[in-house]
């Protein structure tokens, strides 16, 4: 039975889950979160497996390195770490380059770093999580799954701002879309719950704390009100042309 580790490395937390997968399906062996990362003396690693619950403080500085080392130590103690066959990483921003999950290579790492200009609170720590896992699991395939990939089917009229085309062509200024991993799961799960064919399900869903609506048909993105970057706000009559302040910080 193959074990797959999934990691969501955020700015202040590291969430993880370990799945056992075979021809019969996939089951979660354990899941947990290191919280208050980068707060010395305040961080905790909490995880559970079945009915067992564990809680321990993060040692030392409590930074991402310590958090992932603590996760790896617990997986090793349970006899799971050496059985991991692949690691999946949530990556917030893949620009318009990634339309599907990608096996991590030096070129993919460079692209994640580049798109950090669009998601400075997310991509750098996403990349750090990848590199730390490479240290703890050398030679094990790492796969990047991009939040922006689900929205790659947006038509041009939906992702263009009312800006000169050169802004998009030269600087990548456009709507990208976020929380796509979650939306992709919902788009797959909803037809099962409704007992309807995938291509007949049309959904409008709120997204994130700002309640930005996301519309899709089947598994294809049609419209959304996300912006250029993960901190964008929903469009309204005053902001259809406005991607948010971070457009001024994109390197040119």
Short mmCIF file of C-alpha atoms in Angstrom, two decimals:
data_model
loop_
_atom_site.label_atom_id
_atom_site.label_comp_id
_atom_site.label_asym_id
_atom_site.label_seq_id
_atom_site.Cartn_x
_atom_site.Cartn_y
_atom_site.Cartn_z
CA UNK A 1 0.00 0.00 0.00
CA UNK A 2 1.47 3.34 -1.08
CA UNK A 3 1.60 6.26 1.36
CA UNK A 4 1.13 9.79 0.07
CA UNK A 5 1.97 12.83 2.17
CA UNK A 6 0.08 16.06 1.50
CA UNK A 7 1.43 19.37 2.79
CA UNK A 8 -0.08 22.85 2.95
CA UNK A 9 2.72 25.10 4.09
CA UNK A 10 1.34 28.52 5.02
CA UNK A 11 2.85 31.67 6.45
CA UNK A 12 1.87 30.84 10.05
CA UNK A 13 0.93 27.14 9.93
CA UNK A 14 1.80 23.85 8.29
CA UNK A 15 -1.11 21.48 7.65
CA UNK A 16 -0.51 17.90 6.62
CA UNK A 17 -2.24 14.60 5.99
CA UNK A 18 -0.97 11.13 5.23
CA UNK A 19 -3.01 8.89 2.93
CA UNK A 20 -2.79 5.18 2.21
CA UNK A 21 -3.69 4.39 -1.39
CA UNK A 22 -4.24 1.13 -3.24
CA UNK A 23 -6.50 -0.25 -5.96
CA UNK A 24 -9.45 -0.20 -3.53
CA UNK A 25 -9.24 3.49 -2.76
CA UNK A 26 -7.58 6.05 -0.50
CA UNK A 27 -7.84 6.37 3.29
CA UNK A 28 -6.40 8.96 5.64
CA UNK A 29 -3.95 7.52 8.16
CA UNK A 30 -3.36 10.75 10.03
CA UNK A 31 -3.76 14.49 9.75
CA UNK A 32 -2.64 17.48 11.72
CA UNK A 33 -1.31 21.01 11.86
CA UNK A 34 1.64 22.90 13.23
CA UNK A 35 0.19 26.23 14.38
CA UNK A 36 1.70 29.58 15.38
CA UNK A 37 4.78 28.88 13.32
CA UNK A 38 7.53 31.51 13.70
CA UNK A 39 6.31 32.43 17.19
CA UNK A 40 9.08 31.13 19.48
CA UNK A 41 7.67 29.26 22.45
CA UNK A 42 4.09 29.47 21.13
CA UNK A 43 4.01 26.91 18.31
CA UNK A 44 2.29 23.54 18.67
CA UNK A 45 2.04 20.40 16.58
CA UNK A 46 -1.35 18.72 16.90
CA UNK A 47 -2.28 15.61 14.95
CA UNK A 48 -4.56 12.63 15.16
CA UNK A 49 -4.67 9.11 13.82
CA UNK A 50 -7.92 7.28 14.34
CA UNK A 51 -8.86 7.77 18.00
CA UNK A 52 -5.36 8.82 19.01
CA UNK A 53 -4.68 12.54 19.51
CA UNK A 54 -1.25 14.09 19.97
CA UNK A 55 -0.19 17.57 21.05
CA UNK A 56 3.38 18.76 21.48
CA UNK A 57 5.17 22.12 21.47
CA UNK A 58 7.41 23.02 18.56
CA UNK A 59 11.04 23.03 19.68
CA UNK A 60 13.59 25.79 19.27
CA UNK A 61 12.57 28.79 17.21
CA UNK A 62 9.34 27.11 16.11
CA UNK A 63 9.92 28.12 12.50
CA UNK A 64 8.93 26.20 9.35
CA UNK A 65 12.09 24.14 9.50
CA UNK A 66 11.28 23.00 13.05
CA UNK A 67 7.62 22.43 12.18
CA UNK A 68 8.35 20.14 9.24
CA UNK A 69 11.14 18.40 11.14
CA UNK A 70 8.66 17.66 13.95
CA UNK A 71 6.11 16.31 11.47
CA UNK A 72 8.77 14.12 9.85
CA UNK A 73 9.90 12.85 13.27
CA UNK A 74 6.36 11.82 14.20
CA UNK A 75 5.85 10.05 10.87
CA UNK A 76 9.17 8.27 11.38
CA UNK A 77 8.20 7.23 14.91
CA UNK A 78 4.99 5.67 13.58
CA UNK A 79 6.93 3.79 10.89
CA UNK A 80 5.36 5.75 8.06
CA UNK A 81 8.04 8.14 6.83
CA UNK A 82 10.11 5.51 5.03
CA UNK A 83 7.01 4.26 3.22
CA UNK A 84 6.05 7.61 1.67
CA UNK A 85 6.05 7.28 -2.13
CA UNK A 86 5.14 10.86 -3.07
CA UNK A 87 4.48 14.27 -1.54
CA UNK A 88 1.83 16.69 -2.77
CA UNK A 89 2.15 20.40 -2.05
CA UNK A 90 -0.46 23.13 -2.24
CA UNK A 91 0.98 26.10 -4.13
CA UNK A 92 -1.13 29.25 -4.25
CA UNK A 93 0.01 30.93 -7.47
CA UNK A 94 1.09 29.29 -10.71
CA UNK A 95 0.29 32.25 -12.94
CA UNK A 96 -0.89 31.22 -16.40
CA UNK A 97 1.95 28.70 -16.73
CA UNK A 98 0.44 25.76 -14.83
CA UNK A 99 -2.91 24.30 -15.83
CA UNK A 100 -2.47 21.03 -13.92
CA UNK A 101 -0.33 19.56 -11.11
CA UNK A 102 3.37 19.47 -11.93
CA UNK A 103 6.22 17.21 -10.86
CA UNK A 104 8.67 19.46 -9.06
CA UNK A 105 11.86 20.11 -11.00
CA UNK A 106 14.36 22.96 -10.74
CA UNK A 107 12.40 24.75 -13.49
CA UNK A 108 9.13 24.37 -11.55
CA UNK A 109 10.80 25.64 -8.39
CA UNK A 110 12.06 28.68 -10.31
CA UNK A 111 8.54 29.35 -11.62
CA UNK A 112 7.03 29.12 -8.11
CA UNK A 113 9.66 31.59 -6.93
CA UNK A 114 8.88 33.91 -9.86
CA UNK A 115 5.15 33.93 -9.15
CA UNK A 116 5.94 34.84 -5.56
CA UNK A 117 5.65 38.44 -6.78
CA UNK A 118 1.90 37.78 -7.14
CA UNK A 119 1.53 35.88 -3.85
CA UNK A 120 4.31 37.07 -1.52
CA UNK A 121 2.67 35.68 1.61
CA UNK A 122 2.16 32.25 0.10
CA UNK A 123 4.50 31.13 -2.68
CA UNK A 124 7.78 31.66 -0.77
CA UNK A 125 6.65 29.44 2.12
CA UNK A 126 5.06 26.95 -0.31
CA UNK A 127 8.47 26.65 -1.96
CA UNK A 128 10.20 26.40 1.43
CA UNK A 129 7.94 23.46 2.29
CA UNK A 130 8.92 21.71 -0.93
CA UNK A 131 12.62 22.18 -0.28
CA UNK A 132 12.39 21.04 3.34
CA UNK A 133 10.51 17.89 2.28
CA UNK A 134 13.23 17.23 -0.28
CA UNK A 135 15.69 17.17 2.61
CA UNK A 136 13.63 14.79 4.75
CA UNK A 137 12.55 12.58 1.83
CA UNK A 138 15.41 12.68 -0.68
CA UNK A 139 14.61 11.10 -4.02
CA UNK A 140 10.86 10.98 -3.34
CA UNK A 141 8.74 12.68 -6.05
CA UNK A 142 7.29 16.04 -5.02
CA UNK A 143 4.21 17.31 -6.84
CA UNK A 144 2.99 20.92 -6.86
CA UNK A 145 -0.78 21.43 -7.05
CA UNK A 146 -1.71 24.99 -7.94
CA UNK A 147 -4.70 26.94 -6.63
CA UNK A 148 -4.77 28.92 -9.86
CA UNK A 149 -4.88 25.88 -12.18
CA UNK A 150 -8.63 25.25 -11.85
CA UNK A 151 -9.29 28.76 -13.16
CA UNK A 152 -7.14 28.29 -16.26
CA UNK A 153 -10.27 27.62 -18.36
CA UNK A 154 -11.49 31.20 -17.90
CA UNK A 155 -12.24 32.81 -21.27
CA UNK A 156 -10.27 35.97 -22.15
CA UNK A 157 -13.27 38.25 -21.63
CA UNK A 158 -13.46 36.99 -18.04
CA UNK A 159 -9.81 37.34 -17.06
CA UNK A 160 -8.87 40.59 -18.81
CA UNK A 161 -8.97 43.86 -16.93
CA UNK A 162 -9.90 47.10 -18.70
CA UNK A 163 -6.21 47.86 -19.11
CA UNK A 164 -3.97 48.07 -22.16
CA UNK A 165 -3.22 44.63 -23.60
CA UNK A 166 0.50 45.30 -23.08
CA UNK A 167 -0.05 45.16 -19.31
CA UNK A 168 -1.22 41.57 -19.65
CA UNK A 169 1.31 40.62 -22.31
CA UNK A 170 4.36 42.15 -20.64
CA UNK A 171 3.53 42.06 -16.94
CA UNK A 172 0.93 39.32 -16.57
CA UNK A 173 -1.76 41.63 -15.21
CA UNK A 174 -5.02 39.65 -15.34
CA UNK A 175 -7.44 37.80 -13.10
CA UNK A 176 -6.05 34.43 -12.04
CA UNK A 177 -8.40 32.95 -9.45
CA UNK A 178 -7.70 31.26 -6.13
CA UNK A 179 -8.86 28.44 -3.84
CA UNK A 180 -8.94 26.32 -6.99
CA UNK A 181 -8.01 23.05 -5.27
CA UNK A 182 -11.12 23.36 -3.12
CA UNK A 183 -13.30 24.36 -6.09
CA UNK A 184 -12.01 21.43 -8.13
CA UNK A 185 -12.96 19.01 -5.36
CA UNK A 186 -16.43 20.52 -5.07
CA UNK A 187 -16.93 20.39 -8.84
CA UNK A 188 -16.14 16.65 -8.73
CA UNK A 189 -18.09 15.88 -5.57
CA UNK A 190 -21.25 17.91 -6.24
CA UNK A 191 -22.48 15.82 -9.22
CA UNK A 192 -22.10 12.68 -7.09
CA UNK A 193 -24.21 14.14 -4.30
CA UNK A 194 -26.79 15.50 -6.74
CA UNK A 195 -26.73 12.28 -8.79
CA UNK A 196 -26.42 14.25 -12.01
CA UNK A 197 -23.96 14.07 -14.92
CA UNK A 198 -20.95 16.33 -14.45
CA UNK A 199 -21.63 18.35 -17.61
CA UNK A 200 -25.17 19.17 -16.43
CA UNK A 201 -24.18 20.68 -13.10
CA UNK A 202 -23.85 24.47 -13.01
CA UNK A 203 -22.80 25.96 -9.71
CA UNK A 204 -22.27 29.36 -8.12
CA UNK A 205 -20.23 29.15 -4.95
CA UNK A 206 -18.95 31.71 -2.44
CA UNK A 207 -15.19 31.66 -2.09
CA UNK A 208 -13.08 32.79 0.84
CA UNK A 209 -13.82 35.35 3.51
CA UNK A 210 -14.77 37.98 0.95
CA UNK A 211 -17.54 35.82 -0.53
CA UNK A 212 -16.23 36.16 -4.06
CA UNK A 213 -18.60 34.13 -6.25
CA UNK A 214 -17.16 31.40 -8.45
CA UNK A 215 -19.24 30.06 -11.34
CA UNK A 216 -18.50 26.87 -13.21
CA UNK A 217 -20.10 24.38 -15.53
CA UNK A 218 -19.05 20.82 -14.86
CA UNK A 219 -15.34 20.97 -14.10
CA UNK A 220 -14.72 24.07 -16.21
CA UNK A 221 -14.34 27.52 -14.75
CA UNK A 222 -16.61 30.14 -16.34
CA UNK A 223 -16.41 33.27 -14.19
CA UNK A 224 -15.08 34.48 -10.86
CA UNK A 225 -14.43 37.72 -9.04
CA UNK A 226 -10.94 36.96 -7.78
CA UNK A 227 -8.21 39.32 -8.86
CA UNK A 228 -4.56 39.46 -9.73
CA UNK A 229 -3.30 38.15 -6.40
CA UNK A 230 -4.54 36.25 -3.37
CA UNK A 231 -5.21 39.43 -1.40
CA UNK A 232 -7.52 40.87 -4.07
CA UNK A 233 -11.07 41.89 -3.32
CA UNK A 234 -14.28 41.19 -5.20
CA UNK A 235 -15.16 43.36 -8.13
CA UNK A 236 -17.98 45.85 -7.90
CA UNK A 237 -19.10 48.85 -9.87
CA UNK A 238 -16.08 50.81 -8.66
CA UNK A 239 -13.41 48.13 -9.07
CA UNK A 240 -14.04 46.29 -12.33
CA UNK A 241 -10.91 47.96 -13.64
CA UNK A 242 -8.91 47.72 -10.40
CA UNK A 243 -6.80 44.59 -9.60
CA UNK A 244 -5.61 45.83 -6.21
CA UNK A 245 -2.54 47.68 -4.94
CA UNK A 246 -0.05 44.90 -5.56
CA UNK A 247 -0.08 45.54 -9.33
CA UNK A 248 2.38 48.35 -8.59
CA UNK A 249 4.83 45.88 -7.05
CA UNK A 250 5.16 43.42 -9.92
CA UNK A 251 8.76 43.39 -11.16
CA UNK A 252 9.14 44.53 -14.75
#
